PDB file of C-alpha atoms in Angstrom:
ATOM      1  CA  MET A   1      -5.964   2.579  35.642  1.00  0.00           C
ATOM      2  CA  ASN A   2      -5.498  -0.293  33.169  1.00  0.00           C
ATOM      3  CA  HIS A   3      -4.641   0.688  29.611  1.00  0.00           C
ATOM      4  CA  ALA A   4      -4.717  -1.852  26.766  1.00  0.00           C
ATOM      5  CA  ARG A   5      -2.015  -1.380  24.145  1.00  0.00           C
ATOM      6  CA  ILE A   6      -3.290  -0.999  20.629  1.00  0.00           C
ATOM      7  CA  GLY A   7      -1.153  -2.825  18.144  1.00  0.00           C
ATOM      8  CA  THR A   8      -0.065  -1.439  14.741  1.00  0.00           C
ATOM      9  CA  ARG A   9      -2.474  -3.731  12.899  1.00  0.00           C
ATOM     10  CA  GLU A  10      -5.328  -2.317  14.948  1.00  0.00           C
ATOM     11  CA  LEU A  11      -4.109   1.208  14.210  1.00  0.00           C
ATOM     12  CA  VAL A  12      -4.185   0.490  10.486  1.00  0.00           C
ATOM     13  CA  HIS A  13      -7.707  -0.866  10.698  1.00  0.00           C
ATOM     14  CA  LEU A  14      -8.761   2.174  12.790  1.00  0.00           C
ATOM     15  CA  ALA A  15      -7.290   4.461  10.147  1.00  0.00           C
ATOM     16  CA  ALA A  16      -9.207   2.526   7.502  1.00  0.00           C
ATOM     17  CA  LEU A  17     -12.401   3.016   9.498  1.00  0.00           C
ATOM     18  CA  LEU A  18     -11.679   6.785   9.654  1.00  0.00           C
ATOM     19  CA  VAL A  19     -11.235   6.816   5.874  1.00  0.00           C
ATOM     20  CA  LEU A  20     -14.604   5.094   5.508  1.00  0.00           C
ATOM     21  CA  ILE A  21     -16.238   7.657   7.772  1.00  0.00           C
ATOM     22  CA  ALA A  22     -14.636  10.583   5.935  1.00  0.00           C
ATOM     23  CA  ALA A  23     -15.510   9.240   2.482  1.00  0.00           C
ATOM     24  CA  PRO A  24     -18.113  11.338   0.660  1.00  0.00           C
ATOM     25  CA  ALA A  25     -21.633  10.178   1.333  1.00  0.00           C
ATOM     26  CA  SER A  26     -23.004  11.097  -2.074  1.00  0.00           C
ATOM     27  CA  GLY A  27     -24.559   7.675  -2.601  1.00  0.00           C
ATOM     28  CA  GLN A  28     -22.463   7.410  -5.736  1.00  0.00           C
ATOM     29  CA  GLU A  29     -19.296   6.468  -3.927  1.00  0.00           C
ATOM     30  CA  ARG A  30     -18.467   2.842  -3.209  1.00  0.00           C
ATOM     31  CA  ILE A  31     -15.587   1.741  -1.102  1.00  0.00           C
ATOM     32  CA  VAL A  32     -13.394  -1.110  -2.404  1.00  0.00           C
ATOM     33  CA  GLN A  33     -10.996  -2.660   0.029  1.00  0.00           C
ATOM     34  CA  ILE A  34      -8.128  -5.058  -0.648  1.00  0.00           C
ATOM     35  CA  ASN A  35      -6.402  -7.121   2.039  1.00  0.00           C
ATOM     36  CA  GLU A  36      -3.372  -9.267   1.350  1.00  0.00           C
ATOM     37  CA  GLU A  37      -0.855 -10.966   3.519  1.00  0.00           C
ATOM     38  CA  VAL A  38       2.442 -12.750   2.809  1.00  0.00           C
ATOM     39  CA  VAL A  39       5.184 -14.207   4.972  1.00  0.00           C
ATOM     40  CA  VAL A  40       8.678 -13.185   3.889  1.00  0.00           C
ATOM     41  CA  ASP A  41      11.848 -15.065   4.720  1.00  0.00           C
ATOM     42  CA  ALA A  42      14.006 -12.111   5.639  1.00  0.00           C
ATOM     43  CA  PRO A  43      15.053 -10.164   8.707  1.00  0.00           C
ATOM     44  CA  LEU A  44      12.554  -7.495   9.863  1.00  0.00           C
ATOM     45  CA  ALA A  45      15.091  -4.667   9.243  1.00  0.00           C
ATOM     46  CA  ASP A  46      15.471  -5.778   5.606  1.00  0.00           C
ATOM     47  CA  VAL A  47      11.724  -5.899   5.004  1.00  0.00           C
ATOM     48  CA  TRP A  48      11.346  -2.443   6.549  1.00  0.00           C
ATOM     49  CA  GLN A  49      14.099  -1.115   4.281  1.00  0.00           C
ATOM     50  CA  ALA A  50      12.394  -2.651   1.220  1.00  0.00           C
ATOM     51  CA  LEU A  51       9.205  -0.735   2.143  1.00  0.00           C
ATOM     52  CA  THR A  52      10.730   2.562   3.285  1.00  0.00           C
ATOM     53  CA  THR A  53      13.768   3.363   1.103  1.00  0.00           C
ATOM     54  CA  ALA A  54      14.033   4.395  -2.543  1.00  0.00           C
ATOM     55  CA  GLU A  55      16.355   1.482  -3.285  1.00  0.00           C
ATOM     56  CA  GLY A  56      14.185  -0.981  -1.492  1.00  0.00           C
ATOM     57  CA  LEU A  57      10.947   0.168  -3.149  1.00  0.00           C
ATOM     58  CA  ALA A  58      12.536   0.239  -6.628  1.00  0.00           C
ATOM     59  CA  GLY A  59      13.666  -3.361  -6.092  1.00  0.00           C
ATOM     60  CA  TRP A  60      10.118  -4.784  -5.868  1.00  0.00           C
ATOM     61  CA  MET A  61       7.467  -2.171  -6.490  1.00  0.00           C
ATOM     62  CA  GLY A  62       8.750  -0.246  -9.498  1.00  0.00           C
ATOM     63  CA  ASP A  63      11.577   1.015 -11.583  1.00  0.00           C
ATOM     64  CA  SER A  64      12.603   3.901  -9.371  1.00  0.00           C
ATOM     65  CA  ALA A  65      11.311   5.547  -6.245  1.00  0.00           C
ATOM     66  CA  ARG A  66      11.491   8.656  -4.090  1.00  0.00           C
ATOM     67  CA  ILE A  67      10.624   8.548  -0.416  1.00  0.00           C
ATOM     68  CA  GLU A  68      10.934  10.939   2.541  1.00  0.00           C
ATOM     69  CA  LEU A  69      10.276   8.897   5.601  1.00  0.00           C
ATOM     70  CA  ARG A  70       8.333  11.470   7.643  1.00  0.00           C
ATOM     71  CA  VAL A  71       4.654  12.313   8.101  1.00  0.00           C
ATOM     72  CA  GLY A  72       3.737  14.282   4.993  1.00  0.00           C
ATOM     73  CA  GLY A  73       6.826  13.066   3.200  1.00  0.00           C
ATOM     74  CA  ILE A  74       6.839  11.984  -0.441  1.00  0.00           C
ATOM     75  CA  PHE A  75       6.093   8.331  -1.290  1.00  0.00           C
ATOM     76  CA  GLU A  76       6.488   8.029  -5.125  1.00  0.00           C
ATOM     77  CA  VAL A  77       7.205   4.990  -7.199  1.00  0.00           C
ATOM     78  CA  ARG A  78       7.779   4.995 -10.952  1.00  0.00           C
ATOM     79  CA  HIS A  79       6.695   1.753 -12.586  1.00  0.00           C
ATOM     80  CA  LYS A  80       8.503   0.076 -15.454  1.00  0.00           C
ATOM     81  CA  VAL A  81       6.632   0.189 -18.735  1.00  0.00           C
ATOM     82  CA  ARG A  82       5.831  -3.408 -19.581  1.00  0.00           C
ATOM     83  CA  ASP A  83       3.414  -5.440 -21.623  1.00  0.00           C
ATOM     84  CA  LEU A  84       0.362  -6.407 -19.645  1.00  0.00           C
ATOM     85  CA  THR A  85      -1.273  -9.830 -19.514  1.00  0.00           C
ATOM     86  CA  GLU A  86      -4.646 -10.151 -21.280  1.00  0.00           C
ATOM     87  CA  GLU A  87      -6.403  -9.999 -17.873  1.00  0.00           C
ATOM     88  CA  GLU A  88      -4.485  -6.908 -16.872  1.00  0.00           C
ATOM     89  CA  LYS A  89      -5.345  -5.208 -20.231  1.00  0.00           C
ATOM     90  CA  LYS A  90      -9.012  -5.690 -19.519  1.00  0.00           C
ATOM     91  CA  LEU A  91      -8.583  -4.184 -16.037  1.00  0.00           C
ATOM     92  CA  ALA A  92      -6.375  -1.330 -17.154  1.00  0.00           C
ATOM     93  CA  ARG A  93      -8.102  -0.641 -20.506  1.00  0.00           C
ATOM     94  CA  GLY A  94      -4.776  -0.261 -22.185  1.00  0.00           C
ATOM     95  CA  GLU A  95      -1.802  -1.996 -23.772  1.00  0.00           C
ATOM     96  CA  LYS A  96       0.982  -0.933 -21.430  1.00  0.00           C
ATOM     97  CA  ALA A  97       1.260  -0.337 -17.704  1.00  0.00           C
ATOM     98  CA  SER A  98       1.705   3.271 -16.707  1.00  0.00           C
ATOM     99  CA  ALA A  99       5.236   4.646 -16.668  1.00  0.00           C
ATOM    100  CA  SER A 100       4.226   7.295 -14.194  1.00  0.00           C
ATOM    101  CA  GLY A 101       3.362   5.068 -11.256  1.00  0.00           C
ATOM    102  CA  MET A 102       2.362   6.701  -8.010  1.00  0.00           C
ATOM    103  CA  ARG A 103       2.832  10.537  -8.006  1.00  0.00           C
ATOM    104  CA  ASP A 104       1.731  13.185  -5.537  1.00  0.00           C
ATOM    105  CA  THR A 105       1.501  10.507  -2.819  1.00  0.00           C
ATOM    106  CA  HIS A 106       2.368  11.307   0.763  1.00  0.00           C
ATOM    107  CA  ILE A 107       3.079   9.385   3.986  1.00  0.00           C
ATOM    108  CA  LEU A 108       0.235   9.604   6.457  1.00  0.00           C
ATOM    109  CA  SER A 109       1.868   7.786   9.407  1.00  0.00           C
ATOM    110  CA  PHE A 110       4.521   5.251  10.320  1.00  0.00           C
ATOM    111  CA  VAL A 111       5.937   3.332  13.281  1.00  0.00           C
ATOM    112  CA  PRO A 112       9.510   2.231  12.542  1.00  0.00           C
ATOM    113  CA  LEU A 113       9.820  -1.489  11.823  1.00  0.00           C
ATOM    114  CA  GLU A 114       6.058  -1.940  12.311  1.00  0.00           C
ATOM    115  CA  MET A 115       3.701   0.156  10.082  1.00  0.00           C
ATOM    116  CA  LEU A 116       3.567   2.583   7.208  1.00  0.00           C
ATOM    117  CA  SER A 117       0.460   4.266   5.670  1.00  0.00           C
ATOM    118  CA  TYR A 118       0.223   6.589   2.691  1.00  0.00           C
ATOM    119  CA  GLU A 119      -2.431   8.146   0.554  1.00  0.00           C
ATOM    120  CA  GLY A 120      -2.900   5.960  -2.492  1.00  0.00           C
ATOM    121  CA  GLY A 121      -1.509   7.128  -5.800  1.00  0.00           C
ATOM    122  CA  MET A 122      -4.954   7.393  -7.259  1.00  0.00           C
ATOM    123  CA  ALA A 123      -7.493   9.963  -6.079  1.00  0.00           C
ATOM    124  CA  GLY A 124      -9.523   8.655  -3.147  1.00  0.00           C
ATOM    125  CA  THR A 125      -7.167   5.829  -2.114  1.00  0.00           C
ATOM    126  CA  TRP A 126      -5.259   4.933   1.013  1.00  0.00           C
ATOM    127  CA  ASN A 127      -2.764   2.134   1.747  1.00  0.00           C
ATOM    128  CA  GLY A 128      -1.422   0.718   5.033  1.00  0.00           C
ATOM    129  CA  TRP A 129       1.331  -1.860   5.579  1.00  0.00           C
ATOM    130  CA  THR A 130       2.062  -3.669   8.827  1.00  0.00           C
ATOM    131  CA  LEU A 131       5.069  -5.860   9.587  1.00  0.00           C
ATOM    132  CA  GLU A 132       5.127  -8.535  12.264  1.00  0.00           C
ATOM    133  CA  GLU A 133       8.248 -10.546  13.036  1.00  0.00           C
ATOM    134  CA  ILE A 134       6.964 -14.102  13.461  1.00  0.00           C
ATOM    135  CA  SER A 135      10.422 -15.483  14.283  1.00  0.00           C
ATOM    136  CA  PRO A 136      13.988 -14.374  13.529  1.00  0.00           C
ATOM    137  CA  GLY A 137      14.260 -14.088   9.768  1.00  0.00           C
ATOM    138  CA  LYS A 138      10.496 -14.501   9.115  1.00  0.00           C
ATOM    139  CA  VAL A 139       8.093 -11.503   8.790  1.00  0.00           C
ATOM    140  CA  ARG A 140       4.377 -11.380   8.157  1.00  0.00           C
ATOM    141  CA  VAL A 141       3.565  -8.462   5.818  1.00  0.00           C
ATOM    142  CA  HIS A 142      -0.014  -7.303   5.712  1.00  0.00           C
ATOM    143  CA  HIS A 143      -1.318  -4.707   3.202  1.00  0.00           C
ATOM    144  CA  THR A 144      -4.697  -2.986   3.341  1.00  0.00           C
ATOM    145  CA  GLY A 145      -5.815  -0.738   0.505  1.00  0.00           C
ATOM    146  CA  LEU A 146      -9.002   1.333   0.383  1.00  0.00           C
ATOM    147  CA  GLY A 147     -10.350   3.354  -2.471  1.00  0.00           C
ATOM    148  CA  THR A 148     -13.500   5.045  -3.696  1.00  0.00           C
ATOM    149  CA  SER A 149     -12.731   5.793  -7.327  1.00  0.00           C
ATOM    150  CA  ASP A 150     -13.881   3.825 -10.310  1.00  0.00           C
ATOM    151  CA  ASP A 151     -10.216   3.455 -11.362  1.00  0.00           C
ATOM    152  CA  TRP A 152      -9.366   1.890  -7.995  1.00  0.00           C
ATOM    153  CA  ALA A 153     -12.340  -0.447  -8.180  1.00  0.00           C
ATOM    154  CA  ARG A 154     -11.269  -1.553 -11.662  1.00  0.00           C
ATOM    155  CA  MET A 155      -7.590  -1.989 -10.800  1.00  0.00           C
ATOM    156  CA  ALA A 156      -7.880  -3.476  -7.266  1.00  0.00           C
ATOM    157  CA  PRO A 157      -7.844  -7.134  -8.467  1.00  0.00           C
ATOM    158  CA  MET A 158      -4.574  -6.477 -10.282  1.00  0.00           C
ATOM    159  CA  PHE A 159      -3.020  -4.893  -7.193  1.00  0.00           C
ATOM    160  CA  GLU A 160      -4.049  -7.906  -5.046  1.00  0.00           C
ATOM    161  CA  LYS A 161      -2.241 -10.262  -7.429  1.00  0.00           C
ATOM    162  CA  ALA A 162       0.936  -8.168  -7.340  1.00  0.00           C
ATOM    163  CA  MET A 163       1.888  -9.030  -3.763  1.00  0.00           C
TER     164      MET A 163
END
């Protein structure tokens, strides 16, 4: 019997498909997806640490963080309060970014050094990250975010610019 190996990127996209299938079919819901990719000049272990440790997350995603790297574990990031650009103010409908950040967010799945997914930080959202070592010291980071809420739809363009 010949079995094809499913890669982590395919697993993230399969999980995204399952989110789409499980989304309420009220006719009122719309699904907004963001996809972003960046190549980072750093060793794979360092990129994984930046995504999966409190110190790492606080270094690029927020002011402080709390993470329990296990399925169902906490994935919370507190964002620094800062002045928003004029474009961000229009998206956020406010004068300052939220100091609360992502709360009540939990890890859905992970494969060490390859993939992490968590429920979003806003109701009805989901995020997945995949890491691919292109060469020693060079990592492709891919982020997929899905959401169904009006808040997510409004804020998605700002999230895309953040990476």
